[in-house]
CSV table of C-alpha atoms in Angstrom, one decimal:
chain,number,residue,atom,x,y,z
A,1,UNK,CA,92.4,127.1,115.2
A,2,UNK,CA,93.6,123.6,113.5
A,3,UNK,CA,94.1,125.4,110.6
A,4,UNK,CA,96.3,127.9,111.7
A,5,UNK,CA,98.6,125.6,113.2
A,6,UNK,CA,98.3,123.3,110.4
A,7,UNK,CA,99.7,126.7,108.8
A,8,UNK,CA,102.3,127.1,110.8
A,9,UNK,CA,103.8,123.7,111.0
A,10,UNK,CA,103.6,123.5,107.1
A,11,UNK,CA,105.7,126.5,106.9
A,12,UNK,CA,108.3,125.5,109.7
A,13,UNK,CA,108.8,121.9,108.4
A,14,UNK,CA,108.5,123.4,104.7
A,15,UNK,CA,111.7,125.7,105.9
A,16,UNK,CA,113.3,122.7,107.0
A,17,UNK,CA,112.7,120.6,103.9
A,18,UNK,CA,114.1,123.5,101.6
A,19,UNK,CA,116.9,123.2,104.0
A,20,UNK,CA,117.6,119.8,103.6
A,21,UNK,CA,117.4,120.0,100.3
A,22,UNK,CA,119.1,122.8,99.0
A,23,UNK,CA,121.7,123.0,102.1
A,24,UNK,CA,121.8,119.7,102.8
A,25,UNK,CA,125.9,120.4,104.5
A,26,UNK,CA,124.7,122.9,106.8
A,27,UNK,CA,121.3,121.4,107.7
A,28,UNK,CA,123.4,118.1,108.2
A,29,UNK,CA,125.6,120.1,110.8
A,30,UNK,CA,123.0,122.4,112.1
A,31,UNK,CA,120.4,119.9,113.3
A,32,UNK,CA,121.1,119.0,116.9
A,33,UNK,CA,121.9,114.9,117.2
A,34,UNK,CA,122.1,114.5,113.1
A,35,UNK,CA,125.9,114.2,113.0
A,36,UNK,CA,125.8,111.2,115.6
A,37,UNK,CA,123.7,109.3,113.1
A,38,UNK,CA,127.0,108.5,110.4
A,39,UNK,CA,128.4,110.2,108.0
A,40,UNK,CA,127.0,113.2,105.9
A,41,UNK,CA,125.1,111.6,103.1
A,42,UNK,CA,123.3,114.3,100.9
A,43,UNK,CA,121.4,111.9,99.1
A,44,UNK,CA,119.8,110.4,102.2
A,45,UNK,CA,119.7,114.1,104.0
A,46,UNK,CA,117.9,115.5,100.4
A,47,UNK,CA,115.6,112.1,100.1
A,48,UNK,CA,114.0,112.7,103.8
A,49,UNK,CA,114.2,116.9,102.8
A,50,UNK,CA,111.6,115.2,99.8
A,51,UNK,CA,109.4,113.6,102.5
A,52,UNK,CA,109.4,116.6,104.6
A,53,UNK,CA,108.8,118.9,102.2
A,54,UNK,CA,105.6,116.6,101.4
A,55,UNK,CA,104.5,116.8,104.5
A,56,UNK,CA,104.3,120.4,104.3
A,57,UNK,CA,102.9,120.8,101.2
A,58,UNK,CA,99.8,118.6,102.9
A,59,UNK,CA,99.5,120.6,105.7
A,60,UNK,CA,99.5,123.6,104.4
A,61,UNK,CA,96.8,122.6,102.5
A,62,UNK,CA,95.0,121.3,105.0
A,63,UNK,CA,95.7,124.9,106.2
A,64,UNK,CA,94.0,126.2,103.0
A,65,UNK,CA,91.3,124.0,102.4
A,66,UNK,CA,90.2,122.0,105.6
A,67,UNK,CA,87.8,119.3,105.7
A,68,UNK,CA,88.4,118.4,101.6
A,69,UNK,CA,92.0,118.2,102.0
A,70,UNK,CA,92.0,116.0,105.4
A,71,UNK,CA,93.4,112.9,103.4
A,72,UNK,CA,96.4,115.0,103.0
A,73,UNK,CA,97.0,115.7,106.3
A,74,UNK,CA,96.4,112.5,107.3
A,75,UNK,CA,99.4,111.1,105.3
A,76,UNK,CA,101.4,114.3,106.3
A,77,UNK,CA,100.5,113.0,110.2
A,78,UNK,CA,101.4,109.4,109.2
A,79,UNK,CA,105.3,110.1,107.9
A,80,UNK,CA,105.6,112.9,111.1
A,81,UNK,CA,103.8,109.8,113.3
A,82,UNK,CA,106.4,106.7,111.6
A,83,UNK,CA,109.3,109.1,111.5
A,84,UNK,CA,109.0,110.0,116.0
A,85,UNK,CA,108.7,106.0,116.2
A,86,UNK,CA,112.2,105.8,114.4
A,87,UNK,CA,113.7,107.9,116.9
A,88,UNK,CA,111.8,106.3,120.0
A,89,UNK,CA,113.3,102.6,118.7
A,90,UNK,CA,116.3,104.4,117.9
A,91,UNK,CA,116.4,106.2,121.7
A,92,UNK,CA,115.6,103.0,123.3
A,93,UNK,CA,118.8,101.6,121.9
A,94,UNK,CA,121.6,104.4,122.5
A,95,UNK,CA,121.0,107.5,125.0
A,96,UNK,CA,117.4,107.2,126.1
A,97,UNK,CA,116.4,110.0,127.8
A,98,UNK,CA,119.0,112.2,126.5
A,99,UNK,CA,117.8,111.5,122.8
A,100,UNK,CA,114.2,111.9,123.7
A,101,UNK,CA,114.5,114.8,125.5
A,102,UNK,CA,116.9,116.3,122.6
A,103,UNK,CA,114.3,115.1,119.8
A,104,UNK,CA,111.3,116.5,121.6
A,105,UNK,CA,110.5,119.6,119.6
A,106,UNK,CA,111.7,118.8,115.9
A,107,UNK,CA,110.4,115.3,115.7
A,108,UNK,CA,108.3,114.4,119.0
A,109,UNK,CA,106.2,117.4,118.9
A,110,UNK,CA,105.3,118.0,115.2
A,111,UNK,CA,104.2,114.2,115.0
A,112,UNK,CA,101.8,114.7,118.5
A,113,UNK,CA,100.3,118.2,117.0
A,114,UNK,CA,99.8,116.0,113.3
A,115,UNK,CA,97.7,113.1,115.5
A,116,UNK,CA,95.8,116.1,117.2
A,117,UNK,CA,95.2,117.7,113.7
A,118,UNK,CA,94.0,114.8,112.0
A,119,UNK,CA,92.1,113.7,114.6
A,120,UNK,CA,88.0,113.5,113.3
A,121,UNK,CA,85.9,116.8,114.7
A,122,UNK,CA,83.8,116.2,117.8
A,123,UNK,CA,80.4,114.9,116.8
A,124,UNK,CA,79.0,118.2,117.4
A,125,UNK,CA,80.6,119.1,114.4
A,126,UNK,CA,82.7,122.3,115.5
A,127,UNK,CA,86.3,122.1,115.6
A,128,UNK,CA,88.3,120.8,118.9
């Protein structure tokens, strides 16, 4: 089951890095909450598209491979993991619960389903 969801975030995170990178504009004004960062910056939108598209490449093959490839999806989880606690800093300091609530299932949720991902089996060896 981990790796099917491993799966699926790699390919919905991998859709948004291609995004980011190769229509960066549109990705800038499509996201919601982006624009009320600053100013469209394509470097800055295509260097986090990079990250992100990183991050997918680990976890989908995590997806692939499982147990070999956990480091990857432990440095996948990290970025997902240091990338929500931007936003939580960053929510604490303009529209709280509005930003949170708004950030929940592009940021928030990906990073929580990462931690559960990487997380080491039980000690009865099957998968949780």
């Amino acid at each position: 089951m981990k790796r099917a969801i491993a799966g699926l975030l790699a390919l919905l995170l991998g859709v948004n890095a291609l995004a980011q990178l190769f229509a960066s504009l549109w990705w800038y004004g499509a996201v919601p909450g982006v624009t009320e960062t600053g100013p469209f910056n394509p470097h800055f939108v295509q260097d986090i598209g990079a990250a992100y598209l990183v991050t997918a490449l680990g976890l989908a093959w995590f997806a692939w491979k499982g147990g070999p490839a956990w480091p990857a999806l432990v440095a996948a989880s990290a970025f997902l993991v240091l990338h929500a606690a931007i936003h939580l800093v960053a929510a604490a300091h303009h529209h709280g619960l509005h930003d949170l609530m708004r950030d929940l299932p592009g940021v928030f949720l990906p990073a929580l389903l990462s931690l559960w991902l990487a997380a080491p089996p039980r000690r009865n060896g099957r998968e949780a």
